[in-house]
PDB file of C-alpha atoms in Angstrom:
ATOM      1  CA  MET A1443     -18.865 187.661 119.478  1.00  0.00           C
ATOM      2  CA  LEU A1444     -22.001 185.660 118.798  1.00  0.00           C
ATOM      3  CA  PRO A1445     -21.746 182.769 116.339  1.00  0.00           C
ATOM      4  CA  VAL A1446     -23.111 183.458 112.863  1.00  0.00           C
ATOM      5  CA  ARG A1447     -25.643 181.049 111.369  1.00  0.00           C
ATOM      6  CA  TYR A1448     -26.060 180.427 107.630  1.00  0.00           C
ATOM      7  CA  THR A1449     -29.224 179.250 105.878  1.00  0.00           C
ATOM      8  CA  TYR A1450     -29.566 178.153 102.259  1.00  0.00           C
ATOM      9  CA  ARG A1451     -32.774 179.388 100.581  1.00  0.00           C
ATOM     10  CA  CYS A1452     -33.976 178.537  97.064  1.00  0.00           C
ATOM     11  CA  ASP A1453     -36.198 181.333  95.740  1.00  0.00           C
ATOM     12  CA  VAL A1454     -37.556 179.190  92.900  1.00  0.00           C
ATOM     13  CA  CYS A1455     -39.056 176.392  95.017  1.00  0.00           C
ATOM     14  CA  ARG A1456     -39.296 178.394  98.239  1.00  0.00           C
ATOM     15  CA  ALA A1457     -37.233 175.738 100.012  1.00  0.00           C
ATOM     16  CA  SER A1458     -35.026 176.492 103.013  1.00  0.00           C
ATOM     17  CA  ALA A1459     -32.416 174.245 104.558  1.00  0.00           C
ATOM     18  CA  PRO A1460     -31.856 174.194 108.314  1.00  0.00           C
ATOM     19  CA  SER A1461     -29.477 176.826 109.709  1.00  0.00           C
ATOM     20  CA  ARG A1462     -25.846 175.763 109.728  1.00  0.00           C
ATOM     21  CA  GLY A1463     -22.848 176.891 111.737  1.00  0.00           C
ATOM     22  CA  SER A1464     -20.596 177.481 108.731  1.00  0.00           C
ATOM     23  CA  ARG A1465     -20.907 178.789 105.201  1.00  0.00           C
ATOM     24  CA  ALA A1466     -19.346 175.539 103.880  1.00  0.00           C
ATOM     25  CA  ASP A1467     -22.193 173.484 105.383  1.00  0.00           C
ATOM     26  CA  ALA A1468     -24.733 175.829 103.784  1.00  0.00           C
ATOM     27  CA  ARG A1469     -22.942 175.453 100.430  1.00  0.00           C
ATOM     28  CA  ALA A1470     -23.182 171.673 100.801  1.00  0.00           C
ATOM     29  CA  ASP A1471     -26.955 172.056 101.370  1.00  0.00           C
ATOM     30  CA  ARG A1472     -27.128 174.226  98.248  1.00  0.00           C
ATOM     31  CA  ASP A1473     -25.236 171.708  96.118  1.00  0.00           C
ATOM     32  CA  ASP A1474     -27.357 168.826  97.401  1.00  0.00           C
ATOM     33  CA  HIS A1475     -30.585 170.742  96.680  1.00  0.00           C
ATOM     34  CA  ARG A1476     -29.432 171.705  93.184  1.00  0.00           C
ATOM     35  CA  ASP A1477     -28.582 168.086  92.382  1.00  0.00           C
ATOM     36  CA  ARG A1478     -31.850 166.666  93.713  1.00  0.00           C
ATOM     37  CA  ALA A1479     -34.448 169.306  92.826  1.00  0.00           C
ATOM     38  CA  HIS A1480     -32.950 171.129  89.843  1.00  0.00           C
ATOM     39  CA  HIS A1481     -30.826 168.362  88.251  1.00  0.00           C
ATOM     40  CA  GLY A1482     -27.593 170.312  88.680  1.00  0.00           C
ATOM     41  CA  LEU A1483     -28.913 173.621  87.289  1.00  0.00           C
ATOM     42  CA  SER A1484     -28.368 176.879  89.181  1.00  0.00           C
ATOM     43  CA  PRO A1485     -31.677 178.483  90.208  1.00  0.00           C
ATOM     44  CA  ASP A1486     -32.024 181.899  91.840  1.00  0.00           C
ATOM     45  CA  ASP A1487     -30.927 181.162  95.361  1.00  0.00           C
ATOM     46  CA  GLY A1488     -28.677 182.391  98.106  1.00  0.00           C
ATOM     47  CA  ILE A1489     -27.023 181.706 101.407  1.00  0.00           C
ATOM     48  CA  ASP A1490     -28.205 184.149 104.049  1.00  0.00           C
ATOM     49  CA  GLN A1491     -26.863 184.952 107.474  1.00  0.00           C
ATOM     50  CA  THR A1492     -29.593 184.183 109.972  1.00  0.00           C
ATOM     51  CA  PRO A1493     -29.786 184.959 113.678  1.00  0.00           C
ATOM     52  CA  GLY A1494     -28.943 182.110 115.980  1.00  0.00           C
ATOM     53  CA  PRO A1495     -30.876 181.242 119.131  1.00  0.00           C
ATOM     54  CA  VAL A1496     -28.862 183.634 121.313  1.00  0.00           C
ATOM     55  CA  ASP A1497     -29.381 186.479 118.820  1.00  0.00           C
ATOM     56  CA  GLN A1498     -33.104 185.789 118.777  1.00  0.00           C
ATOM     57  CA  LEU A1499     -33.302 185.843 122.583  1.00  0.00           C
ATOM     58  CA  ILE A1500     -31.393 189.131 122.797  1.00  0.00           C
ATOM     59  CA  THR A1501     -33.508 190.732 120.057  1.00  0.00           C
ATOM     60  CA  HIS A1502     -36.719 189.540 121.701  1.00  0.00           C
ATOM     61  CA  ALA A1503     -35.650 190.882 125.109  1.00  0.00           C
ATOM     62  CA  LEU A1504     -34.711 194.273 123.646  1.00  0.00           C
ATOM     63  CA  ASN A1505     -38.020 194.510 121.769  1.00  0.00           C
ATOM     64  CA  ARG A1506     -39.974 193.702 124.935  1.00  0.00           C
ATOM     65  CA  ALA A1507     -38.034 196.292 126.953  1.00  0.00           C
ATOM     66  CA  ALA A1508     -38.644 198.953 124.296  1.00  0.00           C
ATOM     67  CA  ALA A1509     -42.362 198.125 124.145  1.00  0.00           C
ATOM     68  CA  ARG A1510     -42.618 198.274 127.928  1.00  0.00           C
ATOM     69  CA  ALA A1511     -40.850 201.661 128.011  1.00  0.00           C
ATOM     70  CA  ARG A1512     -43.181 203.038 125.328  1.00  0.00           C
ATOM     71  CA  GLY A1513     -46.210 201.754 127.225  1.00  0.00           C
ATOM     72  CA  GLU A1514     -45.111 203.354 130.496  1.00  0.00           C
ATOM     73  CA  ARG A1515     -44.411 206.632 128.754  1.00  0.00           C
ATOM     74  CA  ARG A1516     -47.858 206.635 127.149  1.00  0.00           C
ATOM     75  CA  SER A1517     -49.679 205.758 130.362  1.00  0.00           C
ATOM     76  CA  SER A1518     -47.963 208.583 132.250  1.00  0.00           C
ATOM     77  CA  ARG A1519     -49.352 211.243 129.910  1.00  0.00           C
ATOM     78  CA  ASP A1520     -52.447 213.160 130.871  1.00  0.00           C
ATOM     79  CA  HIS A1521     -55.653 212.491 129.043  1.00  0.00           C
ATOM     80  CA  PRO A1522     -56.201 215.137 126.316  1.00  0.00           C
ATOM     81  CA  ASP A1523     -59.418 216.362 127.950  1.00  0.00           C
ATOM     82  CA  ALA A1524     -57.486 217.245 131.101  1.00  0.00           C
ATOM     83  CA  GLN A1525     -55.258 219.720 129.271  1.00  0.00           C
ATOM     84  CA  PRO A1526     -56.584 223.302 129.493  1.00  0.00           C
ATOM     85  CA  ALA A1527     -55.391 224.288 126.012  1.00  0.00           C
ATOM     86  CA  ILE A1528     -57.493 221.592 124.351  1.00  0.00           C
ATOM     87  CA  ARG A1529     -60.552 222.512 126.417  1.00  0.00           C
ATOM     88  CA  GLN A1530     -60.112 226.174 125.522  1.00  0.00           C
ATOM     89  CA  ALA A1531     -59.689 225.402 121.809  1.00  0.00           C
ATOM     90  CA  THR A1532     -62.828 223.246 121.844  1.00  0.00           C
ATOM     91  CA  LEU A1533     -64.845 226.010 123.487  1.00  0.00           C
ATOM     92  CA  LEU A1534     -63.577 228.599 120.994  1.00  0.00           C
ATOM     93  CA  LEU A1535     -64.478 226.372 118.041  1.00  0.00           C
ATOM     94  CA  ALA A1536     -67.953 225.710 119.440  1.00  0.00           C
ATOM     95  CA  ALA A1537     -68.524 229.423 120.121  1.00  0.00           C
ATOM     96  CA  GLY A1538     -67.319 230.331 116.619  1.00  0.00           C
ATOM     97  CA  ALA A1539     -69.648 227.780 115.044  1.00  0.00           C
ATOM     98  CA  ALA A1540     -72.564 229.111 117.114  1.00  0.00           C
ATOM     99  CA  VAL A1541     -71.824 232.698 116.007  1.00  0.00           C
ATOM    100  CA  ILE A1542     -71.715 231.644 112.345  1.00  0.00           C
ATOM    101  CA  ILE A1543     -75.044 229.815 112.667  1.00  0.00           C
ATOM    102  CA  LEU A1544     -76.685 232.796 114.414  1.00  0.00           C
ATOM    103  CA  LEU A1545     -75.394 235.235 111.782  1.00  0.00           C
ATOM    104  CA  GLY A1546     -76.679 232.933 109.054  1.00  0.00           C
ATOM    105  CA  LEU A1547     -80.135 232.888 110.641  1.00  0.00           C
ATOM    106  CA  LEU A1548     -80.204 236.676 111.144  1.00  0.00           C
ATOM    107  CA  ILE A1549     -79.120 237.504 107.593  1.00  0.00           C
ATOM    108  CA  ARG A1550     -81.858 235.412 105.960  1.00  0.00           C
TER     109      ARG A1550
END
């Protein structure tokens, strides 16, 4: 099990304390901040669980592997112009447009 990190964040002043290894240390940061910045009042704030360095490395590695897999999958696809169905649909649309233009010219 990876160690959990705790970070105190004050939403009022947008201040964040460094990540701590225990919730008690984060509470001490909160109490210290309240005493110094808010004169003992209780602003909107919270103690959040934050990823530690090992969590960040694992998440980064997984994101890179997923991006690489998506890139390889995309590069292995054929270009749309090489697919016969798209070429055929393009030709049919062009022929249909030409017929409509010719009929419009003949009817006038």
